[in-house]
XYZ file of N, CA and C in Angstrom:
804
model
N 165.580 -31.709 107.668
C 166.860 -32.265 107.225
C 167.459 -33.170 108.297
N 168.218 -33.681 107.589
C 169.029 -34.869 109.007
C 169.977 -34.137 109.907
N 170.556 -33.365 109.118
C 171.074 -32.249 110.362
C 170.809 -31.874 111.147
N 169.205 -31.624 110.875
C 168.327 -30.791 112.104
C 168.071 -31.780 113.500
N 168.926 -32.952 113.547
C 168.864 -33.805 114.745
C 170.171 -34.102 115.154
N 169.937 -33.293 116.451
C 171.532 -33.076 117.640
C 172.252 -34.203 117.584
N 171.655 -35.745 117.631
C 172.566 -36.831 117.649
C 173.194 -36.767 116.327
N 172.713 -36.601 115.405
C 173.228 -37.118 114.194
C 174.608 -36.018 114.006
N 174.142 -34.793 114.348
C 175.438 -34.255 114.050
C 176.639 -34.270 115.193
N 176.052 -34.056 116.117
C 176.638 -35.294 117.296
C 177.574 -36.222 117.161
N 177.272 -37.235 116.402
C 177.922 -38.601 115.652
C 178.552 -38.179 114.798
N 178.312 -37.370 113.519
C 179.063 -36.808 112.570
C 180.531 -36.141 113.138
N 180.231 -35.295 113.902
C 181.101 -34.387 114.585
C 182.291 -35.306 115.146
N 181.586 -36.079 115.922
C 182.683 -37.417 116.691
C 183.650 -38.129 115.747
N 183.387 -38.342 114.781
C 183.902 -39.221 113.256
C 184.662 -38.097 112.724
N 184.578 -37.345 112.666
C 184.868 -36.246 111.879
C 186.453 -36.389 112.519
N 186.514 -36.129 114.058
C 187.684 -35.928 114.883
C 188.501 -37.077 114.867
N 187.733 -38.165 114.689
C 188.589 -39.577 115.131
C 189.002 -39.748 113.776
N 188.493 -39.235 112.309
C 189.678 -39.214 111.292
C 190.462 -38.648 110.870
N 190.206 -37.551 112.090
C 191.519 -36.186 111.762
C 192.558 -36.962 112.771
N 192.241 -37.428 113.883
C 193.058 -37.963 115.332
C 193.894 -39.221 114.732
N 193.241 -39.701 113.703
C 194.082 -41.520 113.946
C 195.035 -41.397 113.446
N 195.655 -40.873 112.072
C 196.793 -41.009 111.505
C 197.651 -40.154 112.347
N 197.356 -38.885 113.148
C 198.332 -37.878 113.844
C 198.442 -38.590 114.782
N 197.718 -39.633 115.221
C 197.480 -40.222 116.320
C 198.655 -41.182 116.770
N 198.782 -41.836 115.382
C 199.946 -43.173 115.419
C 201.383 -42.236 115.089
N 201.378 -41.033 114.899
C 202.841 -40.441 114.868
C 203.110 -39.986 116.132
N 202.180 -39.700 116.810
C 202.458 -39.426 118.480
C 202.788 -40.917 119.167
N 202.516 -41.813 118.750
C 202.497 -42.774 119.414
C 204.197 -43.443 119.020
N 204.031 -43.368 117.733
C 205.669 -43.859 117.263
C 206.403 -42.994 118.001
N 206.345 -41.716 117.731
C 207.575 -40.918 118.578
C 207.443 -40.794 119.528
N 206.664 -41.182 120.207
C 206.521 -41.334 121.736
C 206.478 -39.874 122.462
N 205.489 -39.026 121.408
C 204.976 -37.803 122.194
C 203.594 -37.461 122.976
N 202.965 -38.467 123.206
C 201.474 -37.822 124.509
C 201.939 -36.827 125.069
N 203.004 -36.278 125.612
C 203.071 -34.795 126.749
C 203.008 -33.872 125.361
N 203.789 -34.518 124.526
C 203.531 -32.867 123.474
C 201.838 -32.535 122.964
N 201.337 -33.427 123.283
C 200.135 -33.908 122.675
C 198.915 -32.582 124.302
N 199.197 -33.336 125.367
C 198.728 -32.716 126.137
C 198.988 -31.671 125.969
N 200.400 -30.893 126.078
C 200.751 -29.625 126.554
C 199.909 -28.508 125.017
N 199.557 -29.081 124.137
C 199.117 -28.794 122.925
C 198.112 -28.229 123.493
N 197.127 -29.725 123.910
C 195.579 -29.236 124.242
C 195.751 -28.255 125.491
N 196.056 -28.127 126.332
C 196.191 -27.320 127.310
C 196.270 -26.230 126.902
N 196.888 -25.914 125.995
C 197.103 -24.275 125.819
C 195.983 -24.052 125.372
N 194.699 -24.994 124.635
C 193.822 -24.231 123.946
C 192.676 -23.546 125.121
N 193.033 -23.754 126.765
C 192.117 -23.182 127.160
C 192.605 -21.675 127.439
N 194.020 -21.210 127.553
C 194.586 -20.451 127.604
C 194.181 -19.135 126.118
N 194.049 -20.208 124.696
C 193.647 -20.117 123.501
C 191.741 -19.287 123.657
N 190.684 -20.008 124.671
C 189.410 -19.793 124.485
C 189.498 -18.145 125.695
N 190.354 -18.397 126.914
C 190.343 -16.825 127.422
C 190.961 -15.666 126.786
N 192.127 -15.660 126.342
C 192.119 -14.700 125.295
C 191.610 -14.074 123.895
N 190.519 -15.147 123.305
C 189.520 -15.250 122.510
C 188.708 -14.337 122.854
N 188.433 -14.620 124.267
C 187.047 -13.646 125.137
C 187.550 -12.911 125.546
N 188.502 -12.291 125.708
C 189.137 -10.745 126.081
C 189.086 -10.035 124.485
N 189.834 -10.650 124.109
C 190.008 -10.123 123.177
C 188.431 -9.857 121.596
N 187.533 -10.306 122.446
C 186.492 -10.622 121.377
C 186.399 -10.943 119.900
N 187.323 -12.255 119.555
C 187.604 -12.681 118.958
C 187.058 -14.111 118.501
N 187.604 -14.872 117.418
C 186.774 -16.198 117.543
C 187.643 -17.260 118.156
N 186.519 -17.887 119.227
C 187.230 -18.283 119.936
C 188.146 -19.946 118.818
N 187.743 -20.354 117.623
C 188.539 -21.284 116.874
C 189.570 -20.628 116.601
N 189.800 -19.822 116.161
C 190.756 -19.060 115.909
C 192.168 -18.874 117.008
N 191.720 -18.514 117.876
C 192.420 -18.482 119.588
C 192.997 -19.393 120.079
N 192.159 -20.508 119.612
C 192.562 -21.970 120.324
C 193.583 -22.411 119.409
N 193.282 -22.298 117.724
C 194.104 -22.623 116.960
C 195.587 -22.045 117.256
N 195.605 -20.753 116.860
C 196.710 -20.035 116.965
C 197.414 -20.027 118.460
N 196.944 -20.110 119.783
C 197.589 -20.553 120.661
C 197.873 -22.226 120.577
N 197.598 -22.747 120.870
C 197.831 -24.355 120.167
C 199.209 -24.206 119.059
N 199.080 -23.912 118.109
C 200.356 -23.671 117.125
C 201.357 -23.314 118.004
N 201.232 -21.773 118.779
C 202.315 -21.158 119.192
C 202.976 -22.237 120.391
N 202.475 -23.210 121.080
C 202.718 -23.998 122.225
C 203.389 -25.571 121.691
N 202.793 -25.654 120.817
C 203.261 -26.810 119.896
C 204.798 -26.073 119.395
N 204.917 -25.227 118.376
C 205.905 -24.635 118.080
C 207.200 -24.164 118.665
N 206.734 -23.677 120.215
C 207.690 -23.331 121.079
C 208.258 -24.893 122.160
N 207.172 -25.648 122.312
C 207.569 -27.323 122.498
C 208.644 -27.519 122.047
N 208.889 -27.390 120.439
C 209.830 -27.756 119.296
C 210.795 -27.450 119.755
N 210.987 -25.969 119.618
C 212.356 -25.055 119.489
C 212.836 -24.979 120.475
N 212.067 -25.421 122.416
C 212.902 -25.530 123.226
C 213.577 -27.225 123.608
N 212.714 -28.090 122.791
C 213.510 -29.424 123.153
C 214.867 -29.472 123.086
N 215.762 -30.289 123.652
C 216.815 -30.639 123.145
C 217.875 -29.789 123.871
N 217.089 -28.424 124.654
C 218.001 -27.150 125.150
C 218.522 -27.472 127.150
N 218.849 -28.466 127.328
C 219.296 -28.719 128.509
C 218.356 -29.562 129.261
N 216.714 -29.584 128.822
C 215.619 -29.871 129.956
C 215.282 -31.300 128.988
N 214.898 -32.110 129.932
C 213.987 -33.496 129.797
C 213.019 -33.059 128.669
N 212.803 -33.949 128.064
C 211.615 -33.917 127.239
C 210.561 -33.368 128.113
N 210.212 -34.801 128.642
C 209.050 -34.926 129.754
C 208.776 -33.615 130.771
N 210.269 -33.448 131.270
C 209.970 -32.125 132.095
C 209.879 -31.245 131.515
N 210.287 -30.990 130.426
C 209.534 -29.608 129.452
C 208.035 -29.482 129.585
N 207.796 -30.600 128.819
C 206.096 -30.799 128.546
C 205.559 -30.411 129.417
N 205.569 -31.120 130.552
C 204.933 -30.989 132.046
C 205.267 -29.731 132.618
N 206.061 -29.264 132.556
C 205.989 -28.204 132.826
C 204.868 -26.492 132.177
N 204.966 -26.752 130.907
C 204.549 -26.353 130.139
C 202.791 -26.481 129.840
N 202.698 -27.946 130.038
C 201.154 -28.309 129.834
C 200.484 -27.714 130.819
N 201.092 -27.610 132.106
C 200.147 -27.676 133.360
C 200.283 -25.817 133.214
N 201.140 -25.185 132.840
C 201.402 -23.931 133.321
C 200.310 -23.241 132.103
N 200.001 -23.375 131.020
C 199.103 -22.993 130.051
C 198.078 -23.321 130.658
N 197.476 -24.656 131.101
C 196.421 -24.665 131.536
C 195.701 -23.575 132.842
N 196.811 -23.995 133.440
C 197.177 -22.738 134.937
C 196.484 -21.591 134.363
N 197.192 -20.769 134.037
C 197.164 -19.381 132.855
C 196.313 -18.969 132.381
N 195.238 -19.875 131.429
C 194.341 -20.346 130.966
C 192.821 -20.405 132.030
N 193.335 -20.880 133.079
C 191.845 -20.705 134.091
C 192.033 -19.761 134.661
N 193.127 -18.946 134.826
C 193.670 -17.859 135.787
C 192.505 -16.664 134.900
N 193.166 -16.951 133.742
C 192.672 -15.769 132.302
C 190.823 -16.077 132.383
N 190.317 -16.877 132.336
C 189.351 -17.265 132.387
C 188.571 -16.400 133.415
N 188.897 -16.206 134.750
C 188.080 -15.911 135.545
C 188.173 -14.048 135.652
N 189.358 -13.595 134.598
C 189.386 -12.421 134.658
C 187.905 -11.837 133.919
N 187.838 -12.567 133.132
C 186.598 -12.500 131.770
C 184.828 -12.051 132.137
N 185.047 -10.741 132.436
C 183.781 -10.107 132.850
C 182.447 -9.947 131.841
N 181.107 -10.449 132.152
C 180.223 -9.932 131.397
C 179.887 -11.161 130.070
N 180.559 -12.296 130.634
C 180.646 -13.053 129.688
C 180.530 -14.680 130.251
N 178.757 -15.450 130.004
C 178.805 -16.564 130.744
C 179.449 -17.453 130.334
N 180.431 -18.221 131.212
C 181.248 -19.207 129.833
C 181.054 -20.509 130.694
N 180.686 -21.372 130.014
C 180.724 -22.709 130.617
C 181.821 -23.608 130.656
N 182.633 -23.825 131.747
C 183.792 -24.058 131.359
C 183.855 -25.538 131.528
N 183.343 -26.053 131.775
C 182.977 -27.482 131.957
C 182.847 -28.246 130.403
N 182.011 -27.463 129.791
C 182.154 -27.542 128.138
C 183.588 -27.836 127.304
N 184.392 -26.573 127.579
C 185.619 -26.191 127.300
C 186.631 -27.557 127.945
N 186.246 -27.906 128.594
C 187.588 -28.686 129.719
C 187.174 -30.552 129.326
N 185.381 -30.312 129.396
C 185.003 -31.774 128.577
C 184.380 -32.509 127.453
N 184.198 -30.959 126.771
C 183.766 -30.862 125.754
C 182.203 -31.571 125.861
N 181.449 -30.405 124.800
C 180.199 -30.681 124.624
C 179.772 -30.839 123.169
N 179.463 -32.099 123.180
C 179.125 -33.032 122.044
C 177.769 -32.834 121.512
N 176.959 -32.344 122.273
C 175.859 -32.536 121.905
C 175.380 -31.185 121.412
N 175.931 -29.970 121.887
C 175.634 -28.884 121.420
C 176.419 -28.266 120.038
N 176.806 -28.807 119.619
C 177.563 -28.843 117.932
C 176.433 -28.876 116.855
N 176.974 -27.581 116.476
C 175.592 -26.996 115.062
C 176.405 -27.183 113.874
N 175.379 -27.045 113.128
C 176.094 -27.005 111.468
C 177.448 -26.403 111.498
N 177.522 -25.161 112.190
C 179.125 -24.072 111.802
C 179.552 -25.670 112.230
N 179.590 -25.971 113.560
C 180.556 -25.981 113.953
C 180.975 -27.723 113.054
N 179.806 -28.056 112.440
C 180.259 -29.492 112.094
C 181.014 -29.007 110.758
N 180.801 -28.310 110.131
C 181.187 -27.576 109.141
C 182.961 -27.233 109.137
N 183.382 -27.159 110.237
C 184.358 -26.470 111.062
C 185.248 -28.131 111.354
N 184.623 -28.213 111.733
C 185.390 -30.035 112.148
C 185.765 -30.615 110.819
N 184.241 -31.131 110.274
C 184.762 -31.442 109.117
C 186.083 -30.983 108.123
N 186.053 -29.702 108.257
C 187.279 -28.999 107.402
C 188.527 -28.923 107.855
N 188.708 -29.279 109.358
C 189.707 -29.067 109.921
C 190.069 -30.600 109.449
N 189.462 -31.792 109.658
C 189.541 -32.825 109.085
C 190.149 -32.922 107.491
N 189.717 -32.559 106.635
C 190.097 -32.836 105.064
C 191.406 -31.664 105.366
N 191.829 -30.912 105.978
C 192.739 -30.538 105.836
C 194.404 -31.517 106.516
N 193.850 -31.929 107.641
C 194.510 -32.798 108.826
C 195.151 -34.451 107.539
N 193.987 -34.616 106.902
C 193.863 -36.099 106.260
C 194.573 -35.278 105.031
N 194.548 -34.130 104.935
C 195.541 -33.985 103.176
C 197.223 -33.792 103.445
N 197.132 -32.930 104.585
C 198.633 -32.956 105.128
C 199.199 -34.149 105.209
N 198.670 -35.393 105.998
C 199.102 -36.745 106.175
C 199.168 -37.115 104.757
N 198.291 -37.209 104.296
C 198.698 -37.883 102.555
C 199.815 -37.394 102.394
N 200.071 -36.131 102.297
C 200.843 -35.222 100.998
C 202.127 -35.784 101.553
N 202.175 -35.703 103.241
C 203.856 -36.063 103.699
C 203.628 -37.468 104.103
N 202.941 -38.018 103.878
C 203.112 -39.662 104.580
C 204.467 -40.557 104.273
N 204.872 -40.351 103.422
C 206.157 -41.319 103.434
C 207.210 -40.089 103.978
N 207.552 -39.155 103.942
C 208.201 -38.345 104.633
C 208.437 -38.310 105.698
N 206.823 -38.113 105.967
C 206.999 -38.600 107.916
C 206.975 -39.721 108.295
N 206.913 -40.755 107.819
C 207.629 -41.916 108.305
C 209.399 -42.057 107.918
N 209.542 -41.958 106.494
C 210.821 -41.915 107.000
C 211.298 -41.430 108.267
N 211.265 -39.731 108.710
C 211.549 -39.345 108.984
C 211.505 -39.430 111.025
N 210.087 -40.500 110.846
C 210.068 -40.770 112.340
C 211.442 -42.060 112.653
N 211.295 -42.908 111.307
C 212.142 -44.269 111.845
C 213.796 -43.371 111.712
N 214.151 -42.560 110.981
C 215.490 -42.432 111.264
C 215.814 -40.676 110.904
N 216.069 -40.305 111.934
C 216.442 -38.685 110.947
C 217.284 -38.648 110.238
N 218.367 -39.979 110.534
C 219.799 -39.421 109.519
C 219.360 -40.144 107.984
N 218.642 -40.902 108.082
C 218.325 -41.838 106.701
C 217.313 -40.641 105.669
N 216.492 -40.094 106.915
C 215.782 -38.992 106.187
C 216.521 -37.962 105.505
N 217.569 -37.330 106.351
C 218.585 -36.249 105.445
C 219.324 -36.644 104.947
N 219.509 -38.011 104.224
C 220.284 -38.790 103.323
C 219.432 -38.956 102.266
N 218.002 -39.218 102.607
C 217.354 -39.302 101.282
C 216.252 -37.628 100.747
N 217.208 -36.603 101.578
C 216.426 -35.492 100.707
C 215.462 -34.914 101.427
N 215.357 -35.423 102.874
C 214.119 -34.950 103.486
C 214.145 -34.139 104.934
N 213.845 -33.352 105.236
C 214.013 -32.046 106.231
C 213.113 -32.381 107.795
N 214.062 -33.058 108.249
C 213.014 -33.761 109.806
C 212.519 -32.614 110.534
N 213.095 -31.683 110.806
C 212.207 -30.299 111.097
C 211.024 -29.840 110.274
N 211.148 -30.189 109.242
C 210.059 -29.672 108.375
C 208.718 -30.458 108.687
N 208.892 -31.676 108.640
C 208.362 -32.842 108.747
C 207.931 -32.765 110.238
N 208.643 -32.055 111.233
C 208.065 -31.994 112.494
C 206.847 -30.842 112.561
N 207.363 -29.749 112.415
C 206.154 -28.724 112.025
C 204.963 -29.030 111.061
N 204.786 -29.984 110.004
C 203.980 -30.498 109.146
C 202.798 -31.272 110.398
N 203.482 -31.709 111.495
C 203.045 -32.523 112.616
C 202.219 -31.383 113.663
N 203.311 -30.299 114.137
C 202.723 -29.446 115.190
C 201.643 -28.771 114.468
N 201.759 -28.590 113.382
C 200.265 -27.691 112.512
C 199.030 -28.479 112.617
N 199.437 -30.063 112.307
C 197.694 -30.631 112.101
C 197.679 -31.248 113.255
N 198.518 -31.223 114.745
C 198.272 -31.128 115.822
C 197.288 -29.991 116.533
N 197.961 -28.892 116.271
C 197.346 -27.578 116.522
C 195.933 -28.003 115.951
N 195.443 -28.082 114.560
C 194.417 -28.151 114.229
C 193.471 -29.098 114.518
N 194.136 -30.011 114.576
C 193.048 -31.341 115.608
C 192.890 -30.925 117.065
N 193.563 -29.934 117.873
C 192.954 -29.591 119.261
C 192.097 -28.433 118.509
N 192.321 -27.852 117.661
C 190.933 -26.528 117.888
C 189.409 -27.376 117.373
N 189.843 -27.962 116.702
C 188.218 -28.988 116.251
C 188.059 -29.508 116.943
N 188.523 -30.317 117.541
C 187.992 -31.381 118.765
C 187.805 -30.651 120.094
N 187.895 -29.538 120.048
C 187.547 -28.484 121.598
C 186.650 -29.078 121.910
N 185.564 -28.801 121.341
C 184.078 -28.681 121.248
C 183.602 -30.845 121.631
N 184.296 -31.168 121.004
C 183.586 -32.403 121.012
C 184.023 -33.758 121.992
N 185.349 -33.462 122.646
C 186.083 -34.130 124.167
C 186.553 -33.135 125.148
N 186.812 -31.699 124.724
C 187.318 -31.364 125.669
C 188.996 -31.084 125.396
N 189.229 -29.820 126.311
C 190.920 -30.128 126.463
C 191.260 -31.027 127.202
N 190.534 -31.167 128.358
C 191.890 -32.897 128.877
C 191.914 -34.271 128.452
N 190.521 -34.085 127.305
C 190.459 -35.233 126.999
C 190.935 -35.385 125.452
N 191.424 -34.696 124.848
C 191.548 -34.396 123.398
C 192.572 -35.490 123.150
N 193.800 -35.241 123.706
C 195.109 -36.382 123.911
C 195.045 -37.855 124.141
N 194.082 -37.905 125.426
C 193.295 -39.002 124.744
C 192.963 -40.060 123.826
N 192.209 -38.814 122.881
C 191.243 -39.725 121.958
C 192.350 -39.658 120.772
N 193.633 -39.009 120.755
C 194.740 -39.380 120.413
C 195.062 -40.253 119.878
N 195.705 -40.476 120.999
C 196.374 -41.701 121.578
C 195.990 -43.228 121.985
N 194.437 -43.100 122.399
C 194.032 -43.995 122.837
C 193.903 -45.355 121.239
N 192.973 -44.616 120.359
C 193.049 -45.652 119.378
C 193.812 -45.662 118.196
N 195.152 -45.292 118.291
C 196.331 -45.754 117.742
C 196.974 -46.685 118.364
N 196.950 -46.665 120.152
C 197.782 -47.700 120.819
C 196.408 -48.973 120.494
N 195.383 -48.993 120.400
C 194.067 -49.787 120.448
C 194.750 -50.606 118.659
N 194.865 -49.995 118.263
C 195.015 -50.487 116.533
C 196.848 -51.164 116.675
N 197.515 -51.013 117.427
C 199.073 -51.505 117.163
C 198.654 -53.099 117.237
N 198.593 -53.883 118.175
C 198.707 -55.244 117.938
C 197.295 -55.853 116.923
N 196.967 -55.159 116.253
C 196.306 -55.672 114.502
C 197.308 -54.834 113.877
N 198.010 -54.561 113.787
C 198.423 -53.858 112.639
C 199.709 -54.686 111.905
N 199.864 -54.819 110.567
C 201.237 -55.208 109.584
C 201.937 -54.441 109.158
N 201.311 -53.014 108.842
C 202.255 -51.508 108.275
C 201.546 -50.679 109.089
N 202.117 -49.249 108.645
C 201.995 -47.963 109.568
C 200.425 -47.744 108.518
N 200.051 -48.055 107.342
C 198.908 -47.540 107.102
C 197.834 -48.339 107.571
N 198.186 -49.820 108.013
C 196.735 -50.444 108.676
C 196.535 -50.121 110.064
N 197.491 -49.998 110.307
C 197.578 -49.396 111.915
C 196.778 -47.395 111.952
N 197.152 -47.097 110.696
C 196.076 -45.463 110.816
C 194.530 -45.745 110.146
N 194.729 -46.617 109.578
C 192.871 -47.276 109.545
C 192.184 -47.631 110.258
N 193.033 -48.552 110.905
C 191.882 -49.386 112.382
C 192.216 -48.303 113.323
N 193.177 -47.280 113.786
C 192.735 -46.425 114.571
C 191.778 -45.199 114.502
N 191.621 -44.973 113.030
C 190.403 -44.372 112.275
C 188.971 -44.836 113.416
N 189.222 -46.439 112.435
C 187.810 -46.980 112.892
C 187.539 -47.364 114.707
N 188.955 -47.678 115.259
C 188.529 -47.648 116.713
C 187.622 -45.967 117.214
N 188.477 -45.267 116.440
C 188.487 -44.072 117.087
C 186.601 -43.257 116.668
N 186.388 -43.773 115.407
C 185.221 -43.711 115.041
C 184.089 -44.393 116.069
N 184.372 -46.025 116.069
C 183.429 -46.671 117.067
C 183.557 -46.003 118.261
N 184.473 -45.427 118.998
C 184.246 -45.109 120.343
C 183.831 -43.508 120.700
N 183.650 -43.203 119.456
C 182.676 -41.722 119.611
C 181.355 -41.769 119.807
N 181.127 -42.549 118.457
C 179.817 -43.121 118.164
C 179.360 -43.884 119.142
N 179.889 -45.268 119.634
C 179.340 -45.852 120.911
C 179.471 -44.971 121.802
N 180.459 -44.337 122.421
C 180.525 -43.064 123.507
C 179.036 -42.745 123.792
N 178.794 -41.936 122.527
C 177.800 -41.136 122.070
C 176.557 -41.919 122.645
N 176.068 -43.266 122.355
C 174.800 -43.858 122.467
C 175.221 -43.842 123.720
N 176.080 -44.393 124.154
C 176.004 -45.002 125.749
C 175.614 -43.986 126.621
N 176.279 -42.512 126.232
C 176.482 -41.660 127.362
C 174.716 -41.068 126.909
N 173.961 -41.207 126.116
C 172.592 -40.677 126.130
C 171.676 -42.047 126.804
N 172.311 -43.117 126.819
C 171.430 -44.424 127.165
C 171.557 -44.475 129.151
N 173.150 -43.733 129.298
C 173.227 -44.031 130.836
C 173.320 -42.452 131.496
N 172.934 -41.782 130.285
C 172.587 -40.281 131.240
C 173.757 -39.857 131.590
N 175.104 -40.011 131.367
C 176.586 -40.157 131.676
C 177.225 -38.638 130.605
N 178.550 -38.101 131.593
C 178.877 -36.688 130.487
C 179.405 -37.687 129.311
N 179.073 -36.903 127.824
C 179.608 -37.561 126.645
C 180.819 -37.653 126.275
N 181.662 -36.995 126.737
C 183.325 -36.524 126.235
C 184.011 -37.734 126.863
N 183.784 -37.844 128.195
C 184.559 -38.693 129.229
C 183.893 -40.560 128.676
N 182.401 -40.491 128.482
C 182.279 -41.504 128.246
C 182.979 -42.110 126.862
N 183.081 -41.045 126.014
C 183.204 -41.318 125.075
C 184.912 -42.000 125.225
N 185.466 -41.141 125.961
C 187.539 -41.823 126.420
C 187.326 -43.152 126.817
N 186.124 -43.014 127.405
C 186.002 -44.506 128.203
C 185.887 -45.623 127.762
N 184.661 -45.254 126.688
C 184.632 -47.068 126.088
C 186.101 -46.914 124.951
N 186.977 -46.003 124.828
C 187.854 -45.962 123.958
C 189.307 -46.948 125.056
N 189.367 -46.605 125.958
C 190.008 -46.991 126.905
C 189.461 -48.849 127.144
N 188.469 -48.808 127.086
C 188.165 -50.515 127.456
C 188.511 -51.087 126.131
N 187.915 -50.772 124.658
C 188.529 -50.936 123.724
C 190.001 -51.626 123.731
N 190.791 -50.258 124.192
C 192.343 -50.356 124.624
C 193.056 -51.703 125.513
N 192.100 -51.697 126.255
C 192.155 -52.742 127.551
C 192.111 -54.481 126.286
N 190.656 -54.157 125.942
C 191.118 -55.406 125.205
C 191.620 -56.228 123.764
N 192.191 -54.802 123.295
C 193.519 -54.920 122.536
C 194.418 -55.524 122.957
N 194.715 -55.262 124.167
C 196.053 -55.479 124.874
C 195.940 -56.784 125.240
N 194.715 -57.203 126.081
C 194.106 -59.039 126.094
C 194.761 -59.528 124.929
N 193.931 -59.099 123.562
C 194.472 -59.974 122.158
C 195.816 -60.172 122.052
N 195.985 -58.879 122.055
C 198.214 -58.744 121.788
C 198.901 -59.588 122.650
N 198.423 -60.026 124.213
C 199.433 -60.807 124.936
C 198.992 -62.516 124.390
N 197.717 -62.347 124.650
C 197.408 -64.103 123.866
C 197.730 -64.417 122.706
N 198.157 -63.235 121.929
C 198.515 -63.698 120.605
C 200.177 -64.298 120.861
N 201.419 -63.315 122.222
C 202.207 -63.649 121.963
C 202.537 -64.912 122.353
N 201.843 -64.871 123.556
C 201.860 -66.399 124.586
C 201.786 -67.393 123.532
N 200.666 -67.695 122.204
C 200.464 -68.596 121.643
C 201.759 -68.692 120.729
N 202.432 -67.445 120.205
C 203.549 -67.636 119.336
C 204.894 -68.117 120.182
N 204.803 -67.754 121.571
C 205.819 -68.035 122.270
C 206.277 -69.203 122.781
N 204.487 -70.048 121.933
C 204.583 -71.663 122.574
C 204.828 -72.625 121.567
């Protein structure tokens, strides 16, 4: 079967994430949350040591810690502290926690290098199985609230004028957040998960005319730079997770080329 070859599901796996990542991708980017985004993935390593204490699954662990860190993000914003210094505070201290918990974990070889940069290449059926689904779930939430959550990003008061619950609409966000770090564990990594975010939603803004061409082409950036990731990092012997941020990042780089020559030319 075609499955039965590591690249292919490899590649599958990578696609899988970058169409769960792009549309959540460009709502992190409008609201201008990457730290909530990090402090998310961070907890999921906190998420994989209590998994292994607890002998549990470790998707499960990552998920449900992820939720609870996303969730508690929420409910303490707004309470005296910086955004930013929340996050940061928070991201680094889960992670902390998380390797602390890690090394308690007796009797149990864990590769944590995997966990931190994710391993792409060792993804089996479960787990493409697992991505994939976390995906059609990630892409049905966005449908179901897509005009919701845009209202609701461009104005909260216009949103509770026209009927719509910006808290609600925020948690609709921290859930298929949560769920895009437990699928993508496996295939960038926690430090790199935020990332692959972020990276090709900001890559897709200067092509974009609406908020839905802008979650397509970050689809497809986010697709090409798994997939190229993927060849490059087996062509230059290079780790796959990081390469894979990387050509997503040069991508990025020359987005940003286009976007200024485009304005220079309108500016003339």
């Amino acid at each position: 079967m075609i499955l039965d070859d590591f690249l292919v599901r490899a590649a599958l796996a990578g696609i899988g994430v970058a169409l769960a990542a792009a549309p959540l991708g460009c709502f992190v980017v409008w609201r201008r949350m990457a730290y909530f985004g990090d402090a998310t993935a961070h907890a999921a390593v906190l998420g994989v040591a209590l998994s292994l204490v607890l002998s549990t699954s470790i998707l499960a662990g990552v998920l449900v810690t992820s939720l609870i860190m996303a969730t508690l993000v929420s409910s303490l914003s707004g309470r005296g502290y910086a955004m930013d210094t929340l996050l940061g505070v928070m991201a680094h201290s889960a992670l902390a926690l998380g390797l602390v918990a890690v090394s308690f974990v007796s009797g149990v070889r864990i590769d944590l290098m995997a966990y931190l940069f994710g391993d792409i290449l060792a993804v089996g059926k479960l787990d493409l199985a697992i991505i994939w689904a976390g995906a059609v779930i990630v892409l049905g939430l966005m449908r179901w609230r897509w005009s919701s959550l845009l209202t609701a990003t461009l104005n909260s008061d216009l949103a509770c004028a026209s009927g719509i619950d910006p808290g609600r609409e925020q948690w609709i966000l921290t859930l298929s957040l949560a769920v895009v770090v437990a699928v993508a564990l496996k295939v960038v990594g926690v430090l790199l998960i935020a990332a692959l975010l972020i990276i090709p939603a900001a890559t897709a803004r200067p092509f974009s005319r609406t908020p839905e061409s802008m979650a397509l082409l970050a689809a497809l950036f986010g697709a090409g730079s798994t997939t190229g990731g993927l060849q490059a990092a087996y062509w230059l012997d290079t780790p796959t997770g990081p390469t894979i941020v990387s050509l997503a990042a040069v991508l990025f780089m020359l987005s940003s080329l286009v976007g200024q020559a485009r304005a220079r030319r309108h500016a003339q």
